[in-house]
Coordinates of C-alpha atoms and ligand atoms in Angstrom, one line a residue:
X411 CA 256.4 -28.9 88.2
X412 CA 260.2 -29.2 88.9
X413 CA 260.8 -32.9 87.0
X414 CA 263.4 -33.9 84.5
X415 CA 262.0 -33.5 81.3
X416 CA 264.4 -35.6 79.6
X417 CA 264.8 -39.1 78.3
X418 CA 266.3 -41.9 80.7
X419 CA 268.6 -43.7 77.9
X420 CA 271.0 -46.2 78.7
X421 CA 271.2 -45.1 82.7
X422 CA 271.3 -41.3 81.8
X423 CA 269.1 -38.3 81.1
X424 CA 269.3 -36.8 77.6
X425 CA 266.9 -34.2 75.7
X426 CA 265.0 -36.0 72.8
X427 CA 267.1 -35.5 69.5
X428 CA 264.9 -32.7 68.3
X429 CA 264.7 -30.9 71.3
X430 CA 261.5 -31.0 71.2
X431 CA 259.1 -31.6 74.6
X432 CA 255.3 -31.6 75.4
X433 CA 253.3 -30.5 78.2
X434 CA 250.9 -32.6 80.2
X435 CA 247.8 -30.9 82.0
X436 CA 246.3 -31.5 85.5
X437 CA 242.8 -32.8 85.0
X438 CA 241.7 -31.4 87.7
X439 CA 241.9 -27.6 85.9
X440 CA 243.2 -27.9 83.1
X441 CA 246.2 -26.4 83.7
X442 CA 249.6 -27.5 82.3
X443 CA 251.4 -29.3 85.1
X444 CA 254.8 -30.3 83.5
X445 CA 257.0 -30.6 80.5
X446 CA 258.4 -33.8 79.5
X447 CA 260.6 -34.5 76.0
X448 CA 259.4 -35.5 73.3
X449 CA 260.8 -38.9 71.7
X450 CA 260.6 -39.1 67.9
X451 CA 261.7 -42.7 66.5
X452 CA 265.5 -41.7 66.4
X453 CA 265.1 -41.8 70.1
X454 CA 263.4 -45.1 70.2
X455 CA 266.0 -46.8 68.1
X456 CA 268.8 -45.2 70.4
X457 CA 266.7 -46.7 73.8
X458 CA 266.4 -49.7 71.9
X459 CA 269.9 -50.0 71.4
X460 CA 271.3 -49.0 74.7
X461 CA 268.5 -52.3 75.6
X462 CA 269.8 -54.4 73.5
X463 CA 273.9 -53.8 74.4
X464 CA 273.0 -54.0 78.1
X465 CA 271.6 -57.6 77.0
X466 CA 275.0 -58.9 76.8
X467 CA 276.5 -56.0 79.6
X468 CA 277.8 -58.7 81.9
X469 CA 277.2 -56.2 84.8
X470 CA 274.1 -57.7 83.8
X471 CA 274.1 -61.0 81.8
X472 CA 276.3 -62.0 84.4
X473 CA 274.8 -60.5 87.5
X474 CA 273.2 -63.6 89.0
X475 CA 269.6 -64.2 89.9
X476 CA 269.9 -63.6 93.8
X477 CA 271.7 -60.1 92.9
X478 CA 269.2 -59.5 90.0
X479 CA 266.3 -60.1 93.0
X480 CA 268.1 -57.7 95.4
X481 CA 268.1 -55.3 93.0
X482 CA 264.6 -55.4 92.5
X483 CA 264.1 -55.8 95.7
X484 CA 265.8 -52.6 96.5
X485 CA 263.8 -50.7 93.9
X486 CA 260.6 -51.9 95.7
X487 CA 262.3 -49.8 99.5
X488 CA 262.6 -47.2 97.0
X489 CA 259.3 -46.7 96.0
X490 CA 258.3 -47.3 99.6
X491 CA 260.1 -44.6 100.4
X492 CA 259.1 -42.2 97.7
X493 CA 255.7 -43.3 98.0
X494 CA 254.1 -39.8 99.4
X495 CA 256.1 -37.6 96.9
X496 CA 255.2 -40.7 93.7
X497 CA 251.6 -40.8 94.9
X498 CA 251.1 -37.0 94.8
X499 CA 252.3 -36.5 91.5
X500 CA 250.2 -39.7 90.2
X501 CA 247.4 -37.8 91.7
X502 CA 248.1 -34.6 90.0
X503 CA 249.0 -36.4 86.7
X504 CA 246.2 -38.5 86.1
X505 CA 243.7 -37.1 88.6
X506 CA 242.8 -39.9 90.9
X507 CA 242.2 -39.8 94.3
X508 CA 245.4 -39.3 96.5
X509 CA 244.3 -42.8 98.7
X510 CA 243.7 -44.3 95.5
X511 CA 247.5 -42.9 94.1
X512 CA 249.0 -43.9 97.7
X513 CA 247.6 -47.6 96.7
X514 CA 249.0 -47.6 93.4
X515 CA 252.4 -46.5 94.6
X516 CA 252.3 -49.5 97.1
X517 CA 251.1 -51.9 94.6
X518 CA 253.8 -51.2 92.2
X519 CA 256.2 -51.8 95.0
X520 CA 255.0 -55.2 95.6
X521 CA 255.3 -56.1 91.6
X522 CA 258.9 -55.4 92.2
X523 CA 259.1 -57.3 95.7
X524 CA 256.7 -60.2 94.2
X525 CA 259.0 -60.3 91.0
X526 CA 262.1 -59.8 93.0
X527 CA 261.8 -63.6 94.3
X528 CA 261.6 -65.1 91.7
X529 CA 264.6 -64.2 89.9
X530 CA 266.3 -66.9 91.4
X531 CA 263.4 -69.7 90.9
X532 CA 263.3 -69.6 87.6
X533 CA 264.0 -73.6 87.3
X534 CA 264.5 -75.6 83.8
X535 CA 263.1 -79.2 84.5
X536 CA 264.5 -82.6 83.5
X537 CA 262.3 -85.0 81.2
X538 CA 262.4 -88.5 81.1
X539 CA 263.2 -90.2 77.4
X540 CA 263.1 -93.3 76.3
X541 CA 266.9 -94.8 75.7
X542 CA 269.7 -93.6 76.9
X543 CA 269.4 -89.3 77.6
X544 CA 269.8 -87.0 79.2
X545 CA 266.9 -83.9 78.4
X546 CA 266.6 -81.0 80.2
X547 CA 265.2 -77.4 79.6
X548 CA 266.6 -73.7 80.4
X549 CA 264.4 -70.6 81.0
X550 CA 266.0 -68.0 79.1
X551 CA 265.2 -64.4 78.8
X552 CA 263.6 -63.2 75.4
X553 CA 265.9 -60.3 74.8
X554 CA 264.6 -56.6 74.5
X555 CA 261.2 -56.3 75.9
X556 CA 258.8 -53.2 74.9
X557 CA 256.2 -52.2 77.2
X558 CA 253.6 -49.5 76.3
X559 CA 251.4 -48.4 78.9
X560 CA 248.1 -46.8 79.4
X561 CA 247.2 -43.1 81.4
X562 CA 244.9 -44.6 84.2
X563 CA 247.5 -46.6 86.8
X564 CA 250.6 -45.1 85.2
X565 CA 253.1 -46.4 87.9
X566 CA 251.2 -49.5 88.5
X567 CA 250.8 -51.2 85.2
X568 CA 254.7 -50.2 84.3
X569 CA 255.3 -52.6 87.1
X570 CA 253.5 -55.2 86.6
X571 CA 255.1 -55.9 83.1
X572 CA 258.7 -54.3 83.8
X573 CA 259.3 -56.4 87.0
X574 CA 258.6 -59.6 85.8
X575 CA 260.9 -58.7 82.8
X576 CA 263.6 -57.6 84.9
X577 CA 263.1 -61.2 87.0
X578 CA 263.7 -62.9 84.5
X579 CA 267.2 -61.1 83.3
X580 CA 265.7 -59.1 80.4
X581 CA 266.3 -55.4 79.3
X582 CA 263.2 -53.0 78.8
X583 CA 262.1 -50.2 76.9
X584 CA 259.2 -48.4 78.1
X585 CA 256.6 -45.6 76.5
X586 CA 254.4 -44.5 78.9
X587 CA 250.7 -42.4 78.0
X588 CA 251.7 -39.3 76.3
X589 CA 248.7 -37.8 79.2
X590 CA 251.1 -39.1 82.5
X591 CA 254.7 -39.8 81.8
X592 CA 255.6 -38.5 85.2
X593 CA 256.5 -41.7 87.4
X594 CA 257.9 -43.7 84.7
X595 CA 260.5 -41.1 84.6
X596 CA 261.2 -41.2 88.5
X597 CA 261.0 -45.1 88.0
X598 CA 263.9 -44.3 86.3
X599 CA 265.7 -42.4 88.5
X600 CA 264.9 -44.7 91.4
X601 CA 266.3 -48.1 89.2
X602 CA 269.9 -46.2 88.6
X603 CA 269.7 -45.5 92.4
X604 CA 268.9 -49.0 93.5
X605 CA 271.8 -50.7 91.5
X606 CA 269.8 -51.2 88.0
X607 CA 272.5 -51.3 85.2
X608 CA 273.1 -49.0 82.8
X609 CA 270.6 -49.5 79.8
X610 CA 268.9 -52.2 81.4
X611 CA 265.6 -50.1 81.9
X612 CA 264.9 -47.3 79.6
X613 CA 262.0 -44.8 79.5
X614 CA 261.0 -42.7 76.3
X615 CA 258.3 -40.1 76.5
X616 CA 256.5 -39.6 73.5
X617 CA 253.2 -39.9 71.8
X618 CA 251.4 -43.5 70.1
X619 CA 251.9 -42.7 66.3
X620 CA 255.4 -42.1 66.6
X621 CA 257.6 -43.4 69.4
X622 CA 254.8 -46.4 70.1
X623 CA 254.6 -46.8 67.0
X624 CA 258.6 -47.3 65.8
X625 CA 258.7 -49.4 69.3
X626 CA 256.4 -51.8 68.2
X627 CA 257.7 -52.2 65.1
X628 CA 261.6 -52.2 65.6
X629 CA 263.4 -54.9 64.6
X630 CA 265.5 -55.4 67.9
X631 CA 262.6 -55.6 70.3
X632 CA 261.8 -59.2 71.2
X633 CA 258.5 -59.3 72.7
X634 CA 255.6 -56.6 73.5
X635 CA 253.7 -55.9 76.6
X636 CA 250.4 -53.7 76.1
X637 CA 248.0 -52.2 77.8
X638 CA 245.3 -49.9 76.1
X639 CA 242.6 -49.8 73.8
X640 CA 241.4 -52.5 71.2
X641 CA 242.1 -50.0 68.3
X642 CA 245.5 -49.7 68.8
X643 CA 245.7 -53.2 70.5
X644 CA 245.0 -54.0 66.8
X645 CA 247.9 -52.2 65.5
X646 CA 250.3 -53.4 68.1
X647 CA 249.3 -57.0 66.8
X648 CA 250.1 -56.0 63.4
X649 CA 253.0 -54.1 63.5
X650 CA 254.5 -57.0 65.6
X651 CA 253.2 -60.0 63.2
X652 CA 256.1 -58.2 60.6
X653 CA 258.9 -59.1 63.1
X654 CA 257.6 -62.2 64.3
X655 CA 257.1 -61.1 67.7
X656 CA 254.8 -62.1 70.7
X657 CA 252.9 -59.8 72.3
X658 CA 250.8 -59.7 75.7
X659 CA 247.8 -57.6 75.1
X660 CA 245.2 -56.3 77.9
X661 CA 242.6 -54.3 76.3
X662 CA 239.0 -53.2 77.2
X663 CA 236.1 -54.5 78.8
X664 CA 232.6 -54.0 79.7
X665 CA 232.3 -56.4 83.0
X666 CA 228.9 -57.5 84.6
X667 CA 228.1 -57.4 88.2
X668 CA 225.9 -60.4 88.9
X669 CA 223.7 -59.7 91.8
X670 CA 221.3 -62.6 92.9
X671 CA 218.4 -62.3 95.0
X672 CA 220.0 -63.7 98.0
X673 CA 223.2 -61.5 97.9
X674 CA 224.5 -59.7 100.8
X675 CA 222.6 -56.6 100.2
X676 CA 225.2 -53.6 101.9
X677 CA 228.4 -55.6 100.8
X678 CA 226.8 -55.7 97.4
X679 CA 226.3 -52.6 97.2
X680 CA 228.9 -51.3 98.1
X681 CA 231.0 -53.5 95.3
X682 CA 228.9 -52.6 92.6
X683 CA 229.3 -49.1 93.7
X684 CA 233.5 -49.2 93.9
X685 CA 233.4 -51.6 91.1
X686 CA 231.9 -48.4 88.8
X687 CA 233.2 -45.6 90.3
X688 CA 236.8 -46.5 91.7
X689 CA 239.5 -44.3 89.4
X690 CA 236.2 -42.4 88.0
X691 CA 235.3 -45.6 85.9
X692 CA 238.3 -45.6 84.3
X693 CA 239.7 -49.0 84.4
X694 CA 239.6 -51.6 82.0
X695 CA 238.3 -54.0 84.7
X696 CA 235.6 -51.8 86.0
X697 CA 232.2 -53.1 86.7
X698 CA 230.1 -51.1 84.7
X699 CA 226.9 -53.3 83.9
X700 CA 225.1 -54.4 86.9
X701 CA 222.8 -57.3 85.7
X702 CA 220.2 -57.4 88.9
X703 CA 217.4 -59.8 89.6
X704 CA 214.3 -58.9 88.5
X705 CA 213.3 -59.1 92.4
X706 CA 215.5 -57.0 93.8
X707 CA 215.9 -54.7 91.5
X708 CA 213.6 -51.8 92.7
X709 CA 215.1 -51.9 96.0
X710 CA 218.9 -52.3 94.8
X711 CA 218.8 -49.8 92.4
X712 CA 216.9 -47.6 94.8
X713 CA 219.8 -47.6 97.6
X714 CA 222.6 -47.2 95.1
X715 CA 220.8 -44.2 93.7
X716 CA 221.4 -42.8 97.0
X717 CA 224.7 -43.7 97.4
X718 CA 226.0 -42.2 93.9
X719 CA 224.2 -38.7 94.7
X720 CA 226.2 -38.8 98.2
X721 CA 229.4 -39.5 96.6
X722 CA 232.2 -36.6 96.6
X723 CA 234.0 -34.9 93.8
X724 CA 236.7 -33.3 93.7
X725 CA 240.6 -32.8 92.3
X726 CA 242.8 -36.1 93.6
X727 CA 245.2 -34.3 96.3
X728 CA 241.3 -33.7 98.4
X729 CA 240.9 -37.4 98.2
X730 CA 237.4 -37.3 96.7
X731 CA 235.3 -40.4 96.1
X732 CA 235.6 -39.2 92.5
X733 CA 238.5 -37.4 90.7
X734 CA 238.1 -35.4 87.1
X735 CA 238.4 -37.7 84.1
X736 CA 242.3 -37.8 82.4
X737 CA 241.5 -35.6 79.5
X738 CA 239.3 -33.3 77.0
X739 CA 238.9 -36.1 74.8
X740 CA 237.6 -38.5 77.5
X741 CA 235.0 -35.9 78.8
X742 CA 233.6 -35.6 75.8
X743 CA 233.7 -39.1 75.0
X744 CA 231.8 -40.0 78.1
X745 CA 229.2 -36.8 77.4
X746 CA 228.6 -38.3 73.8
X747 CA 227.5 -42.4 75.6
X748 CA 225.2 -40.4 78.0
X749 CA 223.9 -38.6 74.9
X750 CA 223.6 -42.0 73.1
X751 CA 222.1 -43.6 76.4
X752 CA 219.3 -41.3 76.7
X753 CA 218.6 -41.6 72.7
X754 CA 218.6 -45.6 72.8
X755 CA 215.9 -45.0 75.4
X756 CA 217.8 -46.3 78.9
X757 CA 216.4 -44.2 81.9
X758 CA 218.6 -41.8 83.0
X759 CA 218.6 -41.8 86.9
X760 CA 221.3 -40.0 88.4
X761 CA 224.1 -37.8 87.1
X762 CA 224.9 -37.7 83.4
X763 CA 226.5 -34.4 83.5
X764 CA 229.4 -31.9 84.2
X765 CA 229.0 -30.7 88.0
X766 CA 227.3 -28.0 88.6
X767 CA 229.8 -26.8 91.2
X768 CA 231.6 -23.1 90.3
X769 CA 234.6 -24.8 92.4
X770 CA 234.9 -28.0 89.5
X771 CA 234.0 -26.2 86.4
X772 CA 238.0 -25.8 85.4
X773 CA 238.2 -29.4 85.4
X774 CA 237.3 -32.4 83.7
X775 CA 235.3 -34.1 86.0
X776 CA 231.4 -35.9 85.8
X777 CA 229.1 -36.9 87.9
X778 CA 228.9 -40.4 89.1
X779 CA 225.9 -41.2 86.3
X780 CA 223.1 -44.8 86.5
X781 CA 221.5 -45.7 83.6
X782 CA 218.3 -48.3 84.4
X783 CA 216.3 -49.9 81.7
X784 CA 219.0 -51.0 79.7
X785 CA 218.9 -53.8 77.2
X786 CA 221.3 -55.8 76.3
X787 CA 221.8 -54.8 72.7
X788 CA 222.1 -50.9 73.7
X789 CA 225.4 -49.8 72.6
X790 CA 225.7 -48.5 76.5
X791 CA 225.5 -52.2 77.3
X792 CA 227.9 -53.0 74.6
X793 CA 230.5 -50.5 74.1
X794 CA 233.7 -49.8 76.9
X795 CA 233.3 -46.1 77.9
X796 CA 235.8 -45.3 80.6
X797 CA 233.9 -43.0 83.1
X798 CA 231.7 -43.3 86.2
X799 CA 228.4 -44.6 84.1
X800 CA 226.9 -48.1 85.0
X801 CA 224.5 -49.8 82.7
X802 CA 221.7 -51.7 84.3
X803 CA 220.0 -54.8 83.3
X804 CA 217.5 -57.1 85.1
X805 CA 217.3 -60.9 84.7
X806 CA 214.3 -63.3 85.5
X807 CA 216.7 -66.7 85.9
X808 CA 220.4 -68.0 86.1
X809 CA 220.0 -68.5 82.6
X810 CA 219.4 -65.3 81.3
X811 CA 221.9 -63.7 83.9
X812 CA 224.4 -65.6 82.0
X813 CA 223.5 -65.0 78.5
X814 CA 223.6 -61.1 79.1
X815 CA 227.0 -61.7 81.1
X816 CA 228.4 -63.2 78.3
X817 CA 226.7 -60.9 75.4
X818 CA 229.2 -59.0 74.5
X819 CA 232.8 -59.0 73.1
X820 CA 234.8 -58.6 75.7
X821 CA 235.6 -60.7 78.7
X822 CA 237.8 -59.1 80.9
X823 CA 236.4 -59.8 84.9
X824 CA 233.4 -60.8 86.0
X825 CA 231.6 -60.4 90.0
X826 CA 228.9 -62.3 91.0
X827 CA 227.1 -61.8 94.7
X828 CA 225.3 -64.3 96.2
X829 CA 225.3 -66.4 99.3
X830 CA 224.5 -69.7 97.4
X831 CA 227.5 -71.3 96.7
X832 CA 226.3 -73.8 93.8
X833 CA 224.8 -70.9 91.5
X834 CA 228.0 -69.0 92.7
X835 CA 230.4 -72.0 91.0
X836 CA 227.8 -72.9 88.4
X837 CA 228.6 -69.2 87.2
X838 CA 232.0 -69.2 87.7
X839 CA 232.5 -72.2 85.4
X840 CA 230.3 -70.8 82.3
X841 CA 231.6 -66.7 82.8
X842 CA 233.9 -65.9 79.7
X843 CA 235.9 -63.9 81.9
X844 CA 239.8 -64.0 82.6
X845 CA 238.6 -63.5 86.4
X846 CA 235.8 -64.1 88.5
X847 CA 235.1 -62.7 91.7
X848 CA 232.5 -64.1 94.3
X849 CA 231.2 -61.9 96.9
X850 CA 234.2 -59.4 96.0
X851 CA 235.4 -57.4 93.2
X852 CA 238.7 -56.2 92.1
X853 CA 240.0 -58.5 94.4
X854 CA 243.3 -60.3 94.5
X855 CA 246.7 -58.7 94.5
X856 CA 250.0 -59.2 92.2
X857 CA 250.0 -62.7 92.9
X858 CA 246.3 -63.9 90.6
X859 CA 246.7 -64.1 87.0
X860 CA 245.5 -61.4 85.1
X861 CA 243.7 -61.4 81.1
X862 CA 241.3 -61.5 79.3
X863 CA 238.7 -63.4 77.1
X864 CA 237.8 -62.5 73.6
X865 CA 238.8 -58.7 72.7
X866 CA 239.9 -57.5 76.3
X867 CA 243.2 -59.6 75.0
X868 CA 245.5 -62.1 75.5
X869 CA 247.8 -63.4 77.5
X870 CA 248.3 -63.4 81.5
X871 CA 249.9 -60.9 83.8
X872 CA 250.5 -60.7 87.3
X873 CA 251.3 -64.1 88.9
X874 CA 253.6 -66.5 88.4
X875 CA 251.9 -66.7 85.3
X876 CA 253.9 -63.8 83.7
X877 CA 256.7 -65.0 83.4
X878 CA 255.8 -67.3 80.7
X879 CA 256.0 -63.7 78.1
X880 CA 259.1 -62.6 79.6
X881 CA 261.6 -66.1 79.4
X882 CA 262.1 -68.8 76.1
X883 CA 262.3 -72.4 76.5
X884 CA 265.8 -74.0 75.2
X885 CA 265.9 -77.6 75.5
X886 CA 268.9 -79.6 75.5
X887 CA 268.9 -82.9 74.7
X888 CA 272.6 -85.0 75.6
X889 CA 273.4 -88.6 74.4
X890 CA 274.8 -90.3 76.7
X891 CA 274.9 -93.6 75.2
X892 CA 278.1 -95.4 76.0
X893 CA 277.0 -99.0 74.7
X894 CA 275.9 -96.9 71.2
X895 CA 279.6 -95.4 71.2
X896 CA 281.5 -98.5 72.5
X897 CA 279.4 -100.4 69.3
X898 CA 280.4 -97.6 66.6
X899 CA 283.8 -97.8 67.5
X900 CA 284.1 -101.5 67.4
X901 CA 282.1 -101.0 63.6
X902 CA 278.3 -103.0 64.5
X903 CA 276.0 -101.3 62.5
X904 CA 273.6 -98.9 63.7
X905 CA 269.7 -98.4 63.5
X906 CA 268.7 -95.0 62.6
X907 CA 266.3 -93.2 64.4
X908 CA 263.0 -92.0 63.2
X909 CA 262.4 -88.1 63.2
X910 CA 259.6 -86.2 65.6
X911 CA 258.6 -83.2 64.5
Ligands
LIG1006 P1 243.6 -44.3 74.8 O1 242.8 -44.1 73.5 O2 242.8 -44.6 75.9 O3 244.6 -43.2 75.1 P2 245.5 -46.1 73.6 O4 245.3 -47.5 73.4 O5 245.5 -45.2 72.3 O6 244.5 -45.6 74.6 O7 246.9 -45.7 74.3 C1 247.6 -46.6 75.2 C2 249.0 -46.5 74.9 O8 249.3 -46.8 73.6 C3 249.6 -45.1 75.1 O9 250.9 -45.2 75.7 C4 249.7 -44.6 73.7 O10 250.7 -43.6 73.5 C5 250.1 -45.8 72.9 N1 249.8 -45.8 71.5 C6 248.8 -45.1 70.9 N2 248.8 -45.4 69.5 C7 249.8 -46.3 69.3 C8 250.4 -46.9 68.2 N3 249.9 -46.7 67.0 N4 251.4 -47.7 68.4 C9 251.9 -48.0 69.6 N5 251.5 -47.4 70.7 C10 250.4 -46.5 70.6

């Protein structure tokens, strides 16, 4: 593939100081699709710098919110406009299904068009103090902001955490997945294009240990936005606890589908179904344990049976229902939970293997794959495994539904379907889950807060909520006490005033 395979550094394209570059492979056979450079730390300290000058760059400091808006605004046309080319190589990069690449490209033009207005409503407030005082507060940006980003919605989750950034007038460094750099570069491109400054958004190629590794822990960086797994979720937390630094963290999950007796049976189904397979189960939101009523069980499970075997797959530019998994690692990782499924003693219903189709055998792909008979405890019900497999678990009362919801350490989203609206809210209050859906899943756009509960992470994104990570709180406090000055002058004494800390 004909793409820049430099680094985007302070508003231009350089080769990585080593020279050196990797190649990244389409999923959907194996074979290398493009060469990208590879940063080492040097580079990292050098994007980090060019961040950190265009901080004070008043073609930036000084740009004004409404211009900083336009600007974002302009990238979002861009990506409109690009929005064929960006969702084909998003397809061929990380293997999802062209609609499903089309969507993301649209999506992550609407982070920068949501973002873009509030730049200028970033409003301080005044608070009322006893005495005579005037107090009010500024929303500052934090500085240099580090965003390190996962390989299954490349383009889309840069966005989410660069635009509100950019809103609120800071400068970013961004590592995408070693498996898809390819839009964060053209990001790039399109940022300089639309009127971005120099150094205000940066994009480093490079692998975790290294370049994600020195951005995480360089001193210059003033907050970190992650998105990835709990492992190195852990390691981001640490590395930034030396500097002092916050971080936003989105991690894993392993969300329940809550399906009552009463549900809407096809709209159910059909929920349950894209909640699983969407991106080939490869989102940390995914629905991938469907907790069932004991009563409907046989006939649910029987109709979504049927609706996994008729389900396409296929490489992403033929717009299957399923594309190949990202990489070697992931196929395998998903082959070894199937293994440990079938040893745990779950009943294997559909799929749990590599296509038998010649056409597919290149690439990484597996078939949409039901487990029934699950407990609870299995590690199938327990662990995240990123790929089309759904664990399923029945329930006898509300009660139970719950407890098996809840058992287990993360708490990313979680959907419940029914058409009775108190069991619906009596769920949604007790859910550990940073979202709830009712009658829906993955619903809600840029605008609903985003996180999770317990080990998925911390921290909100998406929403207004965002900006909270991406601005500081300076409050001023004035005297204006003319009596107190008008007294000190004419030498009454004083009474001092205590201390709040
Ligand atoms: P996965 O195992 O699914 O690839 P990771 O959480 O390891 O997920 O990767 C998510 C992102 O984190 C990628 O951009 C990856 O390069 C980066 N990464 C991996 N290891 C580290 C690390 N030690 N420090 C910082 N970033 C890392």
């Amino acid at each position: 593939m004909d793409l820049r395979n430099q680094l985007f550094i302070g508003g231009s394209w350089r080769p990585s100081s080593s020279g050196e570059t990797f190649t990244t492979i389409n999923p959907a056979d194996r074979e290398t699709l493009a060469t990208v450079a590879r940063a080492r730390e040097q580079d990292v300290d050098v994007a980090v710098a060019a961040a950190r000058a265009a901080l004070s760059d008043p073609r930036w400091s000084q740009i004004g919110p409404p211009e900083r808006g336009r600007v974002l605004n302009r990238i979002a046309g861009l990506l409109r406009e690009r929005k064929e080319e960006l969702a084909r190589i998003e397809s061929l990069d990380c293997g999802k299904p062209l609609n499903q690449a089309r969507n993301d490209i649209e999506v992550s033009a609407r982070y920068f068009e949501f973002y873009s207005g509030v730049a200028d409503k970033l409003y301080g407030k005044t608070i009322p103090l006893a005495g005579q005082y005037l107090n009010y507060t500024l929303l500052e940006p934090i500085g240099v902001t580090a965003h390190i980003t996962p390989w299954n919605f490349p383009l889309q989750i840069a966005c989410r955490g660069i635009a509100p950034a950019l809103a609120a007038g800071n400068t970013v460094v961004h590592k995408p997945a070693e498996q898809t750099p390819l839009t964060a570069l053209l990001l790039g491109e399109i940022s300089l294009e639309a009127g971005l400054p120099a150094g205000v958004l940066n994009v480093v190629t490079g692998f975790g240990n290294d370049a994600g590794a020195r951005l995480t822990s360089h001193p210059h960086v003033n907050h970190i936005t992650f998105t990835g797994s709990v492992e190195t979720g852990r390691l981001v937390m640490k590395a930034a606890a030396e500097n002092i630094v916050p971080v936003t963290l989105e991690l894993g999950g392993k969300s329940p589908n809550i399906v009552l007796a009463d549900a809407e049976f096809p709209s159910a189904l059909k929920g349950v179904s894209t909640a699983v397979f969407a991106n080939a189960g490869q989102i940390c939101s995914a629905g991938t344990r469907l907790v069932v009523d004991s009563k409907l069980h046989k006939d649910f499970v029987q109709q979504l049976q049927k609706h996994a075997r008729s389900l396409r797959i296929g490489p992403g530019l033929e717009n299957p229902d399923l594309g190949p998994l990202i990489s070697e690692e992931q196929h395998q990782r998903v082959q070894e939970y199937i293994k440990i499924g079938k040893q745990e003693g779950a009943r294997l219903l559909t799929g749990g293997k590599v296509p038998d189709d010649p056409r597919l055998r290149q690439g990484l792909f597996m078939e949409p794959t039901l487990f029934d008979e699950v407990t609870p405890q299995m590690r199938i019900a327990q662990e995240e495994i990123f790929g089309p497999v759904l664990a399923i678990l029945t329930f006898r009362d509300l009660e139970e539904a719950l407890e098996i919801a809840n058992g287990v350490s993360y708490g990313l989203v979680a959907g419940i379907w029914t058409r009775d609206i108190k069991k619906a809210h009596w769920l949604a209050a007790r859910l550990q889950a940073g979202q709830v859906f009712i009658n829906e899943y993955f619903a809600g756009g840029v605008e609903t807060p985003f996180g999770g509960y317990k080990k998925s992470g911390f921290g909100r994104e998406k929403g207004l909520e965002a900006l909270v990570h991406y601005t500081q709180v300076k409050n001023v406090c004035v005297n204006i006490d003319l009596q107190a000055d008008l007294e000190t002058q004419q030498g009454k004494p004083q009474t001092q005033s205590g201390v709040t800390l």
